[in-house]
């Protein structure tokens, strides 16, 4: 939720005042393939494997996901959980062209990553997370939004500090 004030020029600007989540009606939901629908062949398809020290757990909190979400346009996460308590964090793009996975396992400090497509979504997520961390892991209340006739800009602390796109 954002409290916006309309300016003389017709643009509106203000800060986020609280977190929110909305459940879309079935008719409003986008139809996308499941995670396996992004793959061009059996696992790992054409994905490039690597490792990371950034735990998928670091990305999972609401504020972290908000901060990453404003930097990663057209990307959404899904979690695939397993009986042993481990899970795979999937990142998908809405264009159905790119995906990434990061496998979380208890007690690990390095995590397996696989990513494919023109966008390297895990790399983008790491850049976004590093930006958020370097800025003191700001809460939602430090973010703002300016809405104009041509575009919307999310900013940190002041309108002249736009949040960078991680792509």
Short mmCIF file of C-alpha atoms in Angstrom, two decimals:
data_model
loop_
_atom_site.label_atom_id
_atom_site.label_comp_id
_atom_site.label_asym_id
_atom_site.label_seq_id
_atom_site.Cartn_x
_atom_site.Cartn_y
_atom_site.Cartn_z
CA UNK A 1 0.00 0.00 0.00
CA UNK A 2 1.32 3.41 -0.99
CA UNK A 3 0.20 6.83 0.20
CA UNK A 4 0.48 9.04 -2.87
CA UNK A 5 0.20 12.80 -3.13
CA UNK A 6 -0.75 14.24 -6.51
CA UNK A 7 1.54 17.04 -7.62
CA UNK A 8 0.71 20.10 -9.73
CA UNK A 9 2.00 18.35 -12.88
CA UNK A 10 -0.41 15.44 -12.37
CA UNK A 11 2.23 12.93 -11.25
CA UNK A 12 1.81 11.32 -7.84
CA UNK A 13 4.50 10.37 -5.35
CA UNK A 14 4.67 8.89 -1.88
CA UNK A 15 5.98 6.16 0.38
CA UNK A 16 4.92 2.61 0.94
CA UNK A 17 3.16 2.53 4.28
CA UNK A 18 2.68 -1.18 4.89
CA UNK A 19 2.98 -4.57 3.34
CA UNK A 20 0.09 -6.13 1.56
CA UNK A 21 -0.78 -9.14 -0.49
CA UNK A 22 -3.71 -9.80 -2.73
CA UNK A 23 -5.19 -13.03 -3.97
CA UNK A 24 -6.38 -12.73 -7.53
CA UNK A 25 -9.69 -14.12 -8.62
CA UNK A 26 -9.32 -17.20 -10.83
CA UNK A 27 -10.32 -15.16 -13.89
CA UNK A 28 -7.57 -12.59 -13.17
CA UNK A 29 -4.74 -15.09 -12.79
CA UNK A 30 -2.19 -15.50 -15.56
CA UNK A 31 -1.93 -18.98 -16.96
CA UNK A 32 1.68 -20.08 -17.03
CA UNK A 33 3.24 -23.50 -17.29
CA UNK A 34 4.51 -25.18 -14.13
CA UNK A 35 8.22 -25.09 -13.40
CA UNK A 36 8.89 -28.15 -15.56
CA UNK A 37 7.14 -26.40 -18.48
CA UNK A 38 10.10 -24.02 -18.69
CA UNK A 39 12.49 -26.87 -19.44
CA UNK A 40 13.42 -27.71 -23.03
CA UNK A 41 14.50 -31.28 -22.18
CA UNK A 42 14.86 -33.56 -19.11
CA UNK A 43 16.53 -31.98 -16.08
CA UNK A 44 18.68 -29.94 -16.15
CA UNK A 45 17.66 -29.25 -19.76
CA UNK A 46 19.94 -26.55 -21.16
CA UNK A 47 20.64 -25.06 -17.74
CA UNK A 48 24.09 -23.91 -16.67
CA UNK A 49 25.10 -25.27 -13.26
CA UNK A 50 27.02 -23.29 -10.66
CA UNK A 51 27.07 -22.75 -6.90
CA UNK A 52 26.39 -19.79 -4.67
CA UNK A 53 27.03 -18.85 -1.07
CA UNK A 54 23.81 -16.79 -1.02
CA UNK A 55 21.31 -19.01 0.70
CA UNK A 56 17.80 -19.18 -0.76
CA UNK A 57 16.72 -18.64 2.87
CA UNK A 58 18.09 -15.07 2.66
CA UNK A 59 15.63 -14.30 -0.13
CA UNK A 60 12.56 -15.76 1.54
CA UNK A 61 11.41 -13.04 3.92
CA UNK A 62 8.62 -10.67 2.89
CA UNK A 63 10.80 -7.55 2.93
CA UNK A 64 13.63 -9.23 1.02
CA UNK A 65 11.15 -10.48 -1.60
CA UNK A 66 9.67 -6.98 -1.87
CA UNK A 67 13.11 -5.40 -2.33
CA UNK A 68 14.06 -7.99 -4.93
CA UNK A 69 10.69 -7.79 -6.63
CA UNK A 70 11.02 -4.09 -7.38
CA UNK A 71 14.40 -4.76 -8.99
CA UNK A 72 13.41 -7.86 -10.96
CA UNK A 73 10.51 -6.92 -13.23
CA UNK A 74 8.59 -9.82 -14.68
CA UNK A 75 10.07 -12.42 -12.29
CA UNK A 76 8.18 -14.58 -9.83
CA UNK A 77 9.34 -17.20 -7.31
CA UNK A 78 7.96 -20.66 -6.54
CA UNK A 79 9.15 -23.11 -3.90
CA UNK A 80 9.22 -26.87 -4.42
CA UNK A 81 9.49 -28.58 -1.00
CA UNK A 82 10.78 -32.10 -0.34
CA UNK A 83 10.02 -34.56 2.50
CA UNK A 84 13.52 -34.23 4.04
CA UNK A 85 13.01 -30.47 4.66
CA UNK A 86 15.10 -29.31 1.71
CA UNK A 87 13.58 -27.29 -1.11
CA UNK A 88 14.22 -25.79 -4.52
CA UNK A 89 13.60 -22.09 -5.06
CA UNK A 90 12.52 -21.52 -8.67
CA UNK A 91 12.67 -18.12 -10.32
CA UNK A 92 10.66 -17.76 -13.54
CA UNK A 93 10.18 -14.87 -15.91
CA UNK A 94 6.69 -14.01 -17.08
CA UNK A 95 7.85 -14.20 -20.72
CA UNK A 96 8.44 -17.96 -20.21
CA UNK A 97 11.98 -17.63 -21.59
CA UNK A 98 14.20 -17.81 -18.50
CA UNK A 99 14.36 -19.74 -15.24
CA UNK A 100 16.72 -20.43 -12.35
CA UNK A 101 16.79 -22.82 -9.43
CA UNK A 102 18.66 -22.73 -6.14
CA UNK A 103 18.62 -25.83 -3.92
CA UNK A 104 18.49 -25.29 -0.16
CA UNK A 105 19.59 -28.09 2.14
CA UNK A 106 19.95 -27.88 5.93
CA UNK A 107 23.50 -27.26 7.15
CA UNK A 108 24.90 -26.24 3.75
CA UNK A 109 26.90 -23.08 3.09
CA UNK A 110 27.11 -23.56 -0.69
CA UNK A 111 23.98 -24.08 -2.76
CA UNK A 112 23.53 -25.59 -6.21
CA UNK A 113 22.19 -23.20 -8.85
CA UNK A 114 20.97 -23.96 -12.37
CA UNK A 115 19.78 -21.23 -14.73
CA UNK A 116 18.76 -20.94 -18.35
CA UNK A 117 17.48 -18.40 -20.84
CA UNK A 118 18.39 -14.91 -21.99
CA UNK A 119 18.00 -13.57 -18.45
CA UNK A 120 20.28 -15.08 -15.84
CA UNK A 121 17.68 -14.83 -13.08
CA UNK A 122 19.81 -16.11 -10.20
CA UNK A 123 22.57 -13.65 -11.13
CA UNK A 124 19.95 -10.87 -11.20
CA UNK A 125 18.60 -11.98 -7.81
CA UNK A 126 22.10 -11.95 -6.31
CA UNK A 127 22.74 -8.41 -7.62
CA UNK A 128 19.38 -7.26 -6.25
CA UNK A 129 20.04 -8.88 -2.88
CA UNK A 130 23.54 -7.33 -2.66
CA UNK A 131 22.06 -3.87 -3.41
CA UNK A 132 19.43 -4.35 -0.69
CA UNK A 133 22.05 -5.61 1.79
CA UNK A 134 24.49 -2.77 0.97
CA UNK A 135 21.71 -0.28 1.69
CA UNK A 136 21.16 -1.67 5.19
CA UNK A 137 18.35 -4.08 4.28
CA UNK A 138 15.77 -1.31 4.29
CA UNK A 139 12.19 -2.03 5.26
CA UNK A 140 9.16 -1.32 3.11
CA UNK A 141 8.65 2.08 4.75
CA UNK A 142 11.89 3.41 3.20
CA UNK A 143 10.66 2.71 -0.33
CA UNK A 144 8.50 5.06 -2.32
CA UNK A 145 6.76 5.27 -5.66
CA UNK A 146 6.36 8.02 -8.22
CA UNK A 147 3.64 7.53 -10.83
CA UNK A 148 3.60 9.66 -13.96
CA UNK A 149 1.95 9.50 -17.35
CA UNK A 150 4.96 7.78 -18.94
CA UNK A 151 6.30 5.51 -16.18
CA UNK A 152 6.35 4.44 -12.55
CA UNK A 153 9.55 4.64 -10.52
CA UNK A 154 10.26 2.93 -7.21
CA UNK A 155 12.81 4.75 -5.07
CA UNK A 156 14.65 4.40 -1.77
CA UNK A 157 14.41 7.22 0.80
CA UNK A 158 13.78 9.98 -1.78
CA UNK A 159 12.46 10.28 -5.35
CA UNK A 160 15.93 11.21 -6.61
CA UNK A 161 17.25 7.76 -5.51
CA UNK A 162 15.57 5.31 -7.91
CA UNK A 163 15.91 1.62 -7.16
CA UNK A 164 18.14 0.07 -9.85
CA UNK A 165 16.94 -2.75 -12.08
CA UNK A 166 19.08 -5.82 -11.43
CA UNK A 167 18.92 -7.12 -15.01
#
